[in-house]
């Protein structure tokens, strides 16, 4: 069975969706969920599904190999960033080339980079009256949102869509596509 490890910062609806998807198809399993926030809802969701839930602080992520050692012990086939808002550390990227992927709530290369996450992205998209937005699933490298693109899906926006409306449309795309893209990557 292939092993998936997830990093997430907050709510964790994507993380939970991925956990459930692979619980049902039995081809892979989410073994660990890591968060930079001790009280993140994603940790509660992981525990409810009997997935190991771990919390770390800045010091242990960026100034030590503590998190890397736990990852190495878990021996993941893929590391998934599902709403992880900190920059991913270079020591982990260096050891897992082409094995770390992220979902971004916009059509990269537009609306990416530092500070472009969650509602900030949707507010900017609405402000610019974009006719479309979407999701990008991409490899993670040492620059925010610049790794190779694996998959994109698009959704039409209307002139009356609020940032919350855009977030809901993006959420639908993420729930539909993210687990399938992970599965394809694992078995291609
Ligand atoms: C998702 O929409 C994801 O695309 C976004 O955060 C949300 C997390 O939702 N990620 C980023 O903005 C990364 N730059 P969730 O916690 O409910 O899965």
mmCIF file with all atom_site columns, C-alpha atoms and ligand atoms in Angstrom:
data_model
loop_
_atom_site.group_PDB
_atom_site.id
_atom_site.type_symbol
_atom_site.label_atom_id
_atom_site.label_alt_id
_atom_site.label_comp_id
_atom_site.label_asym_id
_atom_site.label_entity_id
_atom_site.label_seq_id
_atom_site.pdbx_PDB_ins_code
_atom_site.Cartn_x
_atom_site.Cartn_y
_atom_site.Cartn_z
_atom_site.occupancy
_atom_site.B_iso_or_equiv
_atom_site.pdbx_formal_charge
_atom_site.auth_seq_id
_atom_site.auth_comp_id
_atom_site.auth_asym_id
_atom_site.auth_atom_id
_atom_site.pdbx_PDB_model_num
ATOM   1   C CA . UNK A 1 1   ? 0.000   0.000  0.000   1.00 0.00 ? 1   UNK A CA 1
ATOM   2   C CA . UNK A 1 2   ? 1.326   3.444  -0.966  1.00 0.00 ? 2   UNK A CA 1
ATOM   3   C CA . UNK A 1 3   ? 1.755   6.004  1.790   1.00 0.00 ? 3   UNK A CA 1
ATOM   4   C CA . UNK A 1 4   ? 0.622   9.632  1.740   1.00 0.00 ? 4   UNK A CA 1
ATOM   5   C CA . UNK A 1 5   ? 1.678   12.284 4.201   1.00 0.00 ? 5   UNK A CA 1
ATOM   6   C CA . UNK A 1 6   ? -0.233  15.569 4.421   1.00 0.00 ? 6   UNK A CA 1
ATOM   7   C CA . UNK A 1 7   ? 0.752   19.056 5.600   1.00 0.00 ? 7   UNK A CA 1
ATOM   8   C CA . UNK A 1 8   ? -2.080  21.505 6.320   1.00 0.00 ? 8   UNK A CA 1
ATOM   9   C CA . UNK A 1 9   ? -2.447  24.700 8.321   1.00 0.00 ? 9   UNK A CA 1
ATOM   10  C CA . UNK A 1 10  ? -6.101  25.140 9.116   1.00 0.00 ? 10  UNK A CA 1
ATOM   11  C CA . UNK A 1 11  ? -9.512  23.794 8.304   1.00 0.00 ? 11  UNK A CA 1
ATOM   12  C CA . UNK A 1 12  ? -8.442  20.645 6.473   1.00 0.00 ? 12  UNK A CA 1
ATOM   13  C CA . UNK A 1 13  ? -11.414 19.933 4.230   1.00 0.00 ? 13  UNK A CA 1
ATOM   14  C CA . UNK A 1 14  ? -9.008  18.833 1.497   1.00 0.00 ? 14  UNK A CA 1
ATOM   15  C CA . UNK A 1 15  ? -7.007  16.686 3.893   1.00 0.00 ? 15  UNK A CA 1
ATOM   16  C CA . UNK A 1 16  ? -10.154 14.965 5.141   1.00 0.00 ? 16  UNK A CA 1
ATOM   17  C CA . UNK A 1 17  ? -11.398 14.400 1.596   1.00 0.00 ? 17  UNK A CA 1
ATOM   18  C CA . UNK A 1 18  ? -8.100  12.754 0.650   1.00 0.00 ? 18  UNK A CA 1
ATOM   19  C CA . UNK A 1 19  ? -8.152  10.578 3.789   1.00 0.00 ? 19  UNK A CA 1
ATOM   20  C CA . UNK A 1 20  ? -11.705 9.412  3.014   1.00 0.00 ? 20  UNK A CA 1
ATOM   21  C CA . UNK A 1 21  ? -11.022 8.807  -0.687  1.00 0.00 ? 21  UNK A CA 1
ATOM   22  C CA . UNK A 1 22  ? -8.116  6.467  0.017   1.00 0.00 ? 22  UNK A CA 1
ATOM   23  C CA . UNK A 1 23  ? -9.888  4.797  2.961   1.00 0.00 ? 23  UNK A CA 1
ATOM   24  C CA . UNK A 1 24  ? -12.534 3.790  0.461   1.00 0.00 ? 24  UNK A CA 1
ATOM   25  C CA . UNK A 1 25  ? -10.354 2.572  -2.409  1.00 0.00 ? 25  UNK A CA 1
ATOM   26  C CA . UNK A 1 26  ? -7.654  0.874  -0.336  1.00 0.00 ? 26  UNK A CA 1
ATOM   27  C CA . UNK A 1 27  ? -4.870  1.609  -2.817  1.00 0.00 ? 27  UNK A CA 1
ATOM   28  C CA . UNK A 1 28  ? -3.058  4.016  -0.547  1.00 0.00 ? 28  UNK A CA 1
ATOM   29  C CA . UNK A 1 29  ? -3.386  5.430  2.928   1.00 0.00 ? 29  UNK A CA 1
ATOM   30  C CA . UNK A 1 30  ? -2.766  8.745  4.605   1.00 0.00 ? 30  UNK A CA 1
ATOM   31  C CA . UNK A 1 31  ? -0.402  7.853  7.420   1.00 0.00 ? 31  UNK A CA 1
ATOM   32  C CA . UNK A 1 32  ? 0.265   11.288 8.961   1.00 0.00 ? 32  UNK A CA 1
ATOM   33  C CA . UNK A 1 33  ? -1.134  14.796 9.010   1.00 0.00 ? 33  UNK A CA 1
ATOM   34  C CA . UNK A 1 34  ? 1.269   17.556 10.061  1.00 0.00 ? 34  UNK A CA 1
ATOM   35  C CA . UNK A 1 35  ? 0.252   21.071 11.022  1.00 0.00 ? 35  UNK A CA 1
ATOM   36  C CA . UNK A 1 36  ? 2.014   24.242 12.087  1.00 0.00 ? 36  UNK A CA 1
ATOM   37  C CA . UNK A 1 37  ? -1.000  25.105 14.265  1.00 0.00 ? 37  UNK A CA 1
ATOM   38  C CA . UNK A 1 38  ? -1.656  23.109 17.420  1.00 0.00 ? 38  UNK A CA 1
ATOM   39  C CA . UNK A 1 39  ? -5.378  23.923 17.361  1.00 0.00 ? 39  UNK A CA 1
ATOM   40  C CA . UNK A 1 40  ? -5.916  23.480 13.613  1.00 0.00 ? 40  UNK A CA 1
ATOM   41  C CA . UNK A 1 41  ? -9.182  21.749 12.775  1.00 0.00 ? 41  UNK A CA 1
ATOM   42  C CA . UNK A 1 42  ? -7.264  19.500 10.375  1.00 0.00 ? 42  UNK A CA 1
ATOM   43  C CA . UNK A 1 43  ? -5.594  17.724 13.328  1.00 0.00 ? 43  UNK A CA 1
ATOM   44  C CA . UNK A 1 44  ? -8.989  16.950 14.855  1.00 0.00 ? 44  UNK A CA 1
ATOM   45  C CA . UNK A 1 45  ? -10.199 15.631 11.503  1.00 0.00 ? 45  UNK A CA 1
ATOM   46  C CA . UNK A 1 46  ? -7.117  13.391 11.196  1.00 0.00 ? 46  UNK A CA 1
ATOM   47  C CA . UNK A 1 47  ? -7.579  11.967 14.699  1.00 0.00 ? 47  UNK A CA 1
ATOM   48  C CA . UNK A 1 48  ? -11.240 11.199 13.915  1.00 0.00 ? 48  UNK A CA 1
ATOM   49  C CA . UNK A 1 49  ? -10.016 9.028  11.038  1.00 0.00 ? 49  UNK A CA 1
ATOM   50  C CA . UNK A 1 50  ? -7.275  7.366  13.098  1.00 0.00 ? 50  UNK A CA 1
ATOM   51  C CA . UNK A 1 51  ? -4.532  9.156  11.196  1.00 0.00 ? 51  UNK A CA 1
ATOM   52  C CA . UNK A 1 52  ? -1.464  10.276 13.179  1.00 0.00 ? 52  UNK A CA 1
ATOM   53  C CA . UNK A 1 53  ? -1.738  14.020 13.813  1.00 0.00 ? 53  UNK A CA 1
ATOM   54  C CA . UNK A 1 54  ? 1.404   15.993 14.589  1.00 0.00 ? 54  UNK A CA 1
ATOM   55  C CA . UNK A 1 55  ? 2.105   19.609 15.335  1.00 0.00 ? 55  UNK A CA 1
ATOM   56  C CA . UNK A 1 56  ? 5.440   21.436 14.946  1.00 0.00 ? 56  UNK A CA 1
ATOM   57  C CA . UNK A 1 57  ? 6.684   24.975 15.510  1.00 0.00 ? 57  UNK A CA 1
ATOM   58  C CA . UNK A 1 58  ? 8.904   27.224 13.361  1.00 0.00 ? 58  UNK A CA 1
ATOM   59  C CA . UNK A 1 59  ? 12.032  26.240 15.225  1.00 0.00 ? 59  UNK A CA 1
ATOM   60  C CA . UNK A 1 60  ? 11.622  22.506 14.653  1.00 0.00 ? 60  UNK A CA 1
ATOM   61  C CA . UNK A 1 61  ? 10.574  22.943 11.014  1.00 0.00 ? 61  UNK A CA 1
ATOM   62  C CA . UNK A 1 62  ? 13.207  25.399 9.825   1.00 0.00 ? 62  UNK A CA 1
ATOM   63  C CA . UNK A 1 63  ? 16.088  25.084 12.274  1.00 0.00 ? 63  UNK A CA 1
ATOM   64  C CA . UNK A 1 64  ? 16.286  21.362 12.878  1.00 0.00 ? 64  UNK A CA 1
ATOM   65  C CA . UNK A 1 65  ? 15.857  18.060 11.073  1.00 0.00 ? 65  UNK A CA 1
ATOM   66  C CA . UNK A 1 66  ? 13.190  16.902 13.564  1.00 0.00 ? 66  UNK A CA 1
ATOM   67  C CA . UNK A 1 67  ? 10.304  16.989 11.078  1.00 0.00 ? 67  UNK A CA 1
ATOM   68  C CA . UNK A 1 68  ? 12.488  15.496 8.333   1.00 0.00 ? 68  UNK A CA 1
ATOM   69  C CA . UNK A 1 69  ? 13.365  12.561 10.602  1.00 0.00 ? 69  UNK A CA 1
ATOM   70  C CA . UNK A 1 70  ? 9.693   11.839 11.293  1.00 0.00 ? 70  UNK A CA 1
ATOM   71  C CA . UNK A 1 71  ? 8.989   11.998 7.544   1.00 0.00 ? 71  UNK A CA 1
ATOM   72  C CA . UNK A 1 72  ? 11.878  9.649  6.789   1.00 0.00 ? 72  UNK A CA 1
ATOM   73  C CA . UNK A 1 73  ? 10.533  7.146  9.335   1.00 0.00 ? 73  UNK A CA 1
ATOM   74  C CA . UNK A 1 74  ? 7.079   7.390  7.724   1.00 0.00 ? 74  UNK A CA 1
ATOM   75  C CA . UNK A 1 75  ? 8.676   6.714  4.292   1.00 0.00 ? 75  UNK A CA 1
ATOM   76  C CA . UNK A 1 76  ? 5.953   8.446  2.202   1.00 0.00 ? 76  UNK A CA 1
ATOM   77  C CA . UNK A 1 77  ? 5.415   7.894  -1.527  1.00 0.00 ? 77  UNK A CA 1
ATOM   78  C CA . UNK A 1 78  ? 4.049   11.414 -1.789  1.00 0.00 ? 78  UNK A CA 1
ATOM   79  C CA . UNK A 1 79  ? 3.905   14.475 0.483   1.00 0.00 ? 79  UNK A CA 1
ATOM   80  C CA . UNK A 1 80  ? 0.769   16.528 -0.090  1.00 0.00 ? 80  UNK A CA 1
ATOM   81  C CA . UNK A 1 81  ? 0.399   20.181 0.893   1.00 0.00 ? 81  UNK A CA 1
ATOM   82  C CA . UNK A 1 82  ? -3.326  20.745 1.329   1.00 0.00 ? 82  UNK A CA 1
ATOM   83  C CA . UNK A 1 83  ? -3.774  24.299 2.546   1.00 0.00 ? 83  UNK A CA 1
ATOM   84  C CA . UNK A 1 84  ? -0.295  24.531 4.049   1.00 0.00 ? 84  UNK A CA 1
ATOM   85  C CA . UNK A 1 85  ? 0.517   28.220 4.356   1.00 0.00 ? 85  UNK A CA 1
ATOM   86  C CA . UNK A 1 86  ? 4.151   28.300 5.447   1.00 0.00 ? 86  UNK A CA 1
ATOM   87  C CA . UNK A 1 87  ? 7.028   28.089 3.008   1.00 0.00 ? 87  UNK A CA 1
ATOM   88  C CA . UNK A 1 88  ? 8.046   24.471 2.644   1.00 0.00 ? 88  UNK A CA 1
ATOM   89  C CA . UNK A 1 89  ? 11.531  23.896 4.123   1.00 0.00 ? 89  UNK A CA 1
ATOM   90  C CA . UNK A 1 90  ? 14.443  23.261 1.792   1.00 0.00 ? 90  UNK A CA 1
ATOM   91  C CA . UNK A 1 91  ? 15.878  20.343 3.763   1.00 0.00 ? 91  UNK A CA 1
ATOM   92  C CA . UNK A 1 92  ? 12.701  18.334 3.073   1.00 0.00 ? 92  UNK A CA 1
ATOM   93  C CA . UNK A 1 93  ? 12.438  19.470 -0.577  1.00 0.00 ? 93  UNK A CA 1
ATOM   94  C CA . UNK A 1 94  ? 16.039  18.355 -1.139  1.00 0.00 ? 94  UNK A CA 1
ATOM   95  C CA . UNK A 1 95  ? 15.319  14.823 0.130   1.00 0.00 ? 95  UNK A CA 1
ATOM   96  C CA . UNK A 1 96  ? 12.003  14.379 -1.684  1.00 0.00 ? 96  UNK A CA 1
ATOM   97  C CA . UNK A 1 97  ? 12.488  15.696 -5.236  1.00 0.00 ? 97  UNK A CA 1
ATOM   98  C CA . UNK A 1 98  ? 9.295   15.403 -7.323  1.00 0.00 ? 98  UNK A CA 1
ATOM   99  C CA . UNK A 1 99  ? 7.457   13.838 -4.411  1.00 0.00 ? 99  UNK A CA 1
ATOM   100 C CA . UNK A 1 100 ? 5.958   16.977 -2.852  1.00 0.00 ? 100 UNK A CA 1
ATOM   101 C CA . UNK A 1 101 ? 2.823   18.480 -4.376  1.00 0.00 ? 101 UNK A CA 1
ATOM   102 C CA . UNK A 1 102 ? 0.619   21.437 -3.504  1.00 0.00 ? 102 UNK A CA 1
ATOM   103 C CA . UNK A 1 103 ? -2.877  22.576 -4.417  1.00 0.00 ? 103 UNK A CA 1
ATOM   104 C CA . UNK A 1 104 ? -3.165  26.273 -5.169  1.00 0.00 ? 104 UNK A CA 1
ATOM   105 C CA . UNK A 1 105 ? -6.609  27.921 -5.401  1.00 0.00 ? 105 UNK A CA 1
ATOM   106 C CA . UNK A 1 106 ? -5.990  29.793 -8.673  1.00 0.00 ? 106 UNK A CA 1
ATOM   107 C CA . UNK A 1 107 ? -4.751  29.280 -12.201 1.00 0.00 ? 107 UNK A CA 1
ATOM   108 C CA . UNK A 1 108 ? -0.991  29.653 -11.785 1.00 0.00 ? 108 UNK A CA 1
ATOM   109 C CA . UNK A 1 109 ? 1.175   31.419 -12.809 1.00 0.00 ? 109 UNK A CA 1
ATOM   110 C CA . UNK A 1 110 ? -1.491  34.042 -12.035 1.00 0.00 ? 110 UNK A CA 1
ATOM   111 C CA . UNK A 1 111 ? -2.355  34.824 -8.422  1.00 0.00 ? 111 UNK A CA 1
ATOM   112 C CA . UNK A 1 112 ? 0.596   32.957 -6.924  1.00 0.00 ? 112 UNK A CA 1
ATOM   113 C CA . UNK A 1 113 ? 3.549   33.898 -4.754  1.00 0.00 ? 113 UNK A CA 1
ATOM   114 C CA . UNK A 1 114 ? 4.047   35.126 -1.225  1.00 0.00 ? 114 UNK A CA 1
ATOM   115 C CA . UNK A 1 115 ? 0.854   36.289 0.504   1.00 0.00 ? 115 UNK A CA 1
ATOM   116 C CA . UNK A 1 116 ? -1.334  34.712 -2.183  1.00 0.00 ? 116 UNK A CA 1
ATOM   117 C CA . UNK A 1 117 ? -3.252  32.089 -0.283  1.00 0.00 ? 117 UNK A CA 1
ATOM   118 C CA . UNK A 1 118 ? -6.842  31.299 0.637   1.00 0.00 ? 118 UNK A CA 1
ATOM   119 C CA . UNK A 1 119 ? -9.208  34.274 0.609   1.00 0.00 ? 119 UNK A CA 1
ATOM   120 C CA . UNK A 1 120 ? -6.431  36.692 -0.443  1.00 0.00 ? 120 UNK A CA 1
ATOM   121 C CA . UNK A 1 121 ? -6.390  34.922 -3.803  1.00 0.00 ? 121 UNK A CA 1
ATOM   122 C CA . UNK A 1 122 ? -10.170 35.021 -4.240  1.00 0.00 ? 122 UNK A CA 1
ATOM   123 C CA . UNK A 1 123 ? -10.371 38.715 -3.263  1.00 0.00 ? 123 UNK A CA 1
ATOM   124 C CA . UNK A 1 124 ? -7.737  39.592 -5.875  1.00 0.00 ? 124 UNK A CA 1
ATOM   125 C CA . UNK A 1 125 ? -9.504  37.525 -8.537  1.00 0.00 ? 125 UNK A CA 1
ATOM   126 C CA . UNK A 1 126 ? -12.830 39.309 -7.857  1.00 0.00 ? 126 UNK A CA 1
ATOM   127 C CA . UNK A 1 127 ? -11.165 42.715 -7.729  1.00 0.00 ? 127 UNK A CA 1
ATOM   128 C CA . UNK A 1 128 ? -9.725  42.130 -11.210 1.00 0.00 ? 128 UNK A CA 1
ATOM   129 C CA . UNK A 1 129 ? -13.113 40.932 -12.509 1.00 0.00 ? 129 UNK A CA 1
ATOM   130 C CA . UNK A 1 130 ? -11.625 37.700 -13.838 1.00 0.00 ? 130 UNK A CA 1
ATOM   131 C CA . UNK A 1 131 ? -14.073 35.670 -15.942 1.00 0.00 ? 131 UNK A CA 1
ATOM   132 C CA . UNK A 1 132 ? -12.442 32.416 -14.721 1.00 0.00 ? 132 UNK A CA 1
ATOM   133 C CA . UNK A 1 133 ? -10.552 31.005 -11.805 1.00 0.00 ? 133 UNK A CA 1
ATOM   134 C CA . UNK A 1 134 ? -9.499  27.472 -10.966 1.00 0.00 ? 134 UNK A CA 1
ATOM   135 C CA . UNK A 1 135 ? -7.081  25.190 -9.202  1.00 0.00 ? 135 UNK A CA 1
ATOM   136 C CA . UNK A 1 136 ? -3.488  24.260 -9.894  1.00 0.00 ? 136 UNK A CA 1
ATOM   137 C CA . UNK A 1 137 ? -1.848  21.136 -8.549  1.00 0.00 ? 137 UNK A CA 1
ATOM   138 C CA . UNK A 1 138 ? 1.909   21.466 -8.876  1.00 0.00 ? 138 UNK A CA 1
ATOM   139 C CA . UNK A 1 139 ? 5.242   20.171 -7.632  1.00 0.00 ? 139 UNK A CA 1
ATOM   140 C CA . UNK A 1 140 ? 6.787   22.092 -4.771  1.00 0.00 ? 140 UNK A CA 1
ATOM   141 C CA . UNK A 1 141 ? 10.209  23.637 -5.167  1.00 0.00 ? 141 UNK A CA 1
ATOM   142 C CA . UNK A 1 142 ? 12.047  26.274 -3.169  1.00 0.00 ? 142 UNK A CA 1
ATOM   143 C CA . UNK A 1 143 ? 10.017  29.147 -4.698  1.00 0.00 ? 143 UNK A CA 1
ATOM   144 C CA . UNK A 1 144 ? 6.393   29.787 -3.738  1.00 0.00 ? 144 UNK A CA 1
ATOM   145 C CA . UNK A 1 145 ? 3.998   28.339 -6.349  1.00 0.00 ? 145 UNK A CA 1
ATOM   146 C CA . UNK A 1 146 ? 6.653   27.925 -9.060  1.00 0.00 ? 146 UNK A CA 1
ATOM   147 C CA . UNK A 1 147 ? 7.127   24.144 -9.306  1.00 0.00 ? 147 UNK A CA 1
ATOM   148 C CA . UNK A 1 148 ? 6.050   22.239 -12.434 1.00 0.00 ? 148 UNK A CA 1
ATOM   149 C CA . UNK A 1 149 ? 2.319   22.157 -13.062 1.00 0.00 ? 149 UNK A CA 1
ATOM   150 C CA . UNK A 1 150 ? 0.696   18.702 -12.895 1.00 0.00 ? 150 UNK A CA 1
ATOM   151 C CA . UNK A 1 151 ? -2.972  19.579 -13.337 1.00 0.00 ? 151 UNK A CA 1
ATOM   152 C CA . UNK A 1 152 ? -5.325  22.543 -13.690 1.00 0.00 ? 152 UNK A CA 1
ATOM   153 C CA . UNK A 1 153 ? -9.112  22.826 -13.712 1.00 0.00 ? 153 UNK A CA 1
ATOM   154 C CA . UNK A 1 154 ? -11.078 25.942 -14.498 1.00 0.00 ? 154 UNK A CA 1
ATOM   155 C CA . UNK A 1 155 ? -14.416 27.358 -13.357 1.00 0.00 ? 155 UNK A CA 1
ATOM   156 C CA . UNK A 1 156 ? -16.406 30.272 -14.804 1.00 0.00 ? 156 UNK A CA 1
ATOM   157 C CA . UNK A 1 157 ? -17.111 33.269 -12.575 1.00 0.00 ? 157 UNK A CA 1
ATOM   158 C CA . UNK A 1 158 ? -19.975 35.734 -12.848 1.00 0.00 ? 158 UNK A CA 1
ATOM   159 C CA . UNK A 1 159 ? -19.837 39.482 -12.302 1.00 0.00 ? 159 UNK A CA 1
ATOM   160 C CA . UNK A 1 160 ? -21.761 39.131 -9.074  1.00 0.00 ? 160 UNK A CA 1
ATOM   161 C CA . UNK A 1 161 ? -19.559 36.428 -7.524  1.00 0.00 ? 161 UNK A CA 1
ATOM   162 C CA . UNK A 1 162 ? -18.127 37.482 -4.171  1.00 0.00 ? 162 UNK A CA 1
ATOM   163 C CA . UNK A 1 163 ? -14.771 36.154 -2.907  1.00 0.00 ? 163 UNK A CA 1
ATOM   164 C CA . UNK A 1 164 ? -16.800 33.671 -0.803  1.00 0.00 ? 164 UNK A CA 1
ATOM   165 C CA . UNK A 1 165 ? -18.628 32.491 -3.935  1.00 0.00 ? 165 UNK A CA 1
ATOM   166 C CA . UNK A 1 166 ? -15.302 31.997 -5.709  1.00 0.00 ? 166 UNK A CA 1
ATOM   167 C CA . UNK A 1 167 ? -13.996 30.063 -2.690  1.00 0.00 ? 167 UNK A CA 1
ATOM   168 C CA . UNK A 1 168 ? -17.000 27.708 -2.892  1.00 0.00 ? 168 UNK A CA 1
ATOM   169 C CA . UNK A 1 169 ? -16.468 27.092 -6.610  1.00 0.00 ? 169 UNK A CA 1
ATOM   170 C CA . UNK A 1 170 ? -12.776 26.381 -6.018  1.00 0.00 ? 170 UNK A CA 1
ATOM   171 C CA . UNK A 1 171 ? -13.640 24.101 -3.147  1.00 0.00 ? 171 UNK A CA 1
ATOM   172 C CA . UNK A 1 172 ? -15.821 21.990 -5.463  1.00 0.00 ? 172 UNK A CA 1
ATOM   173 C CA . UNK A 1 173 ? -12.931 21.605 -7.922  1.00 0.00 ? 173 UNK A CA 1
ATOM   174 C CA . UNK A 1 174 ? -10.487 20.685 -5.179  1.00 0.00 ? 174 UNK A CA 1
ATOM   175 C CA . UNK A 1 175 ? -12.774 18.064 -3.681  1.00 0.00 ? 175 UNK A CA 1
ATOM   176 C CA . UNK A 1 176 ? -13.400 16.515 -7.100  1.00 0.00 ? 176 UNK A CA 1
ATOM   177 C CA . UNK A 1 177 ? -9.894  16.479 -8.541  1.00 0.00 ? 177 UNK A CA 1
ATOM   178 C CA . UNK A 1 178 ? -7.230  16.508 -5.841  1.00 0.00 ? 178 UNK A CA 1
ATOM   179 C CA . UNK A 1 179 ? -7.555  12.879 -4.655  1.00 0.00 ? 179 UNK A CA 1
ATOM   180 C CA . UNK A 1 180 ? -7.746  11.587 -8.245  1.00 0.00 ? 180 UNK A CA 1
ATOM   181 C CA . UNK A 1 181 ? -4.624  13.493 -9.256  1.00 0.00 ? 181 UNK A CA 1
ATOM   182 C CA . UNK A 1 182 ? -2.760  12.077 -6.246  1.00 0.00 ? 182 UNK A CA 1
ATOM   183 C CA . UNK A 1 183 ? -3.888  8.574  -7.202  1.00 0.00 ? 183 UNK A CA 1
ATOM   184 C CA . UNK A 1 184 ? -2.728  9.040  -10.799 1.00 0.00 ? 184 UNK A CA 1
ATOM   185 C CA . UNK A 1 185 ? 0.656   10.276 -9.634  1.00 0.00 ? 185 UNK A CA 1
ATOM   186 C CA . UNK A 1 186 ? 1.087   7.358  -7.283  1.00 0.00 ? 186 UNK A CA 1
ATOM   187 C CA . UNK A 1 187 ? 0.234   4.738  -9.874  1.00 0.00 ? 187 UNK A CA 1
ATOM   188 C CA . UNK A 1 188 ? 1.598   6.161  -13.126 1.00 0.00 ? 188 UNK A CA 1
HETATM 189 C C1 . LIG B 2 .   ? -7.579  25.453 -0.195  1.00 0.00 ? 1   LIG B C1 1
HETATM 190 O O1 . LIG B 2 .   ? -8.472  26.171 -0.991  1.00 0.00 ? 1   LIG B O1 1
HETATM 191 C C2 . LIG B 2 .   ? -6.192  25.495 -0.826  1.00 0.00 ? 1   LIG B C2 1
HETATM 192 O O2 . LIG B 2 .   ? -6.232  25.569 -2.213  1.00 0.00 ? 1   LIG B O2 1
HETATM 193 C C3 . LIG B 2 .   ? -5.634  26.745 -0.237  1.00 0.00 ? 1   LIG B C3 1
HETATM 194 O O3 . LIG B 2 .   ? -6.090  26.767 1.096   1.00 0.00 ? 1   LIG B O3 1
HETATM 195 C C4 . LIG B 2 .   ? -7.373  26.147 1.149   1.00 0.00 ? 1   LIG B C4 1
HETATM 196 C C5 . LIG B 2 .   ? -7.375  25.180 2.314   1.00 0.00 ? 1   LIG B C5 1
HETATM 197 O O4 . LIG B 2 .   ? -8.665  24.708 2.573   1.00 0.00 ? 1   LIG B O4 1
HETATM 198 N N1 . LIG B 2 .   ? -4.212  26.736 -0.320  1.00 0.00 ? 1   LIG B N1 1
HETATM 199 C C6 . LIG B 2 .   ? -3.472  27.823 -0.522  1.00 0.00 ? 1   LIG B C6 1
HETATM 200 O O5 . LIG B 2 .   ? -3.951  28.946 -0.606  1.00 0.00 ? 1   LIG B O5 1
HETATM 201 C C7 . LIG B 2 .   ? -1.974  27.581 -0.640  1.00 0.00 ? 1   LIG B C7 1
HETATM 202 N N2 . LIG B 2 .   ? -1.309  28.691 -1.236  1.00 0.00 ? 1   LIG B N2 1
HETATM 203 P P1 . LIG B 2 .   ? -8.872  23.457 3.541   1.00 0.00 ? 1   LIG B P1 1
HETATM 204 O O6 . LIG B 2 .   ? -8.017  23.693 4.789   1.00 0.00 ? 1   LIG B O6 1
HETATM 205 O O7 . LIG B 2 .   ? -10.330 23.435 3.883   1.00 0.00 ? 1   LIG B O7 1
HETATM 206 O O8 . LIG B 2 .   ? -8.428  22.220 2.798   1.00 0.00 ? 1   LIG B O8 1
#
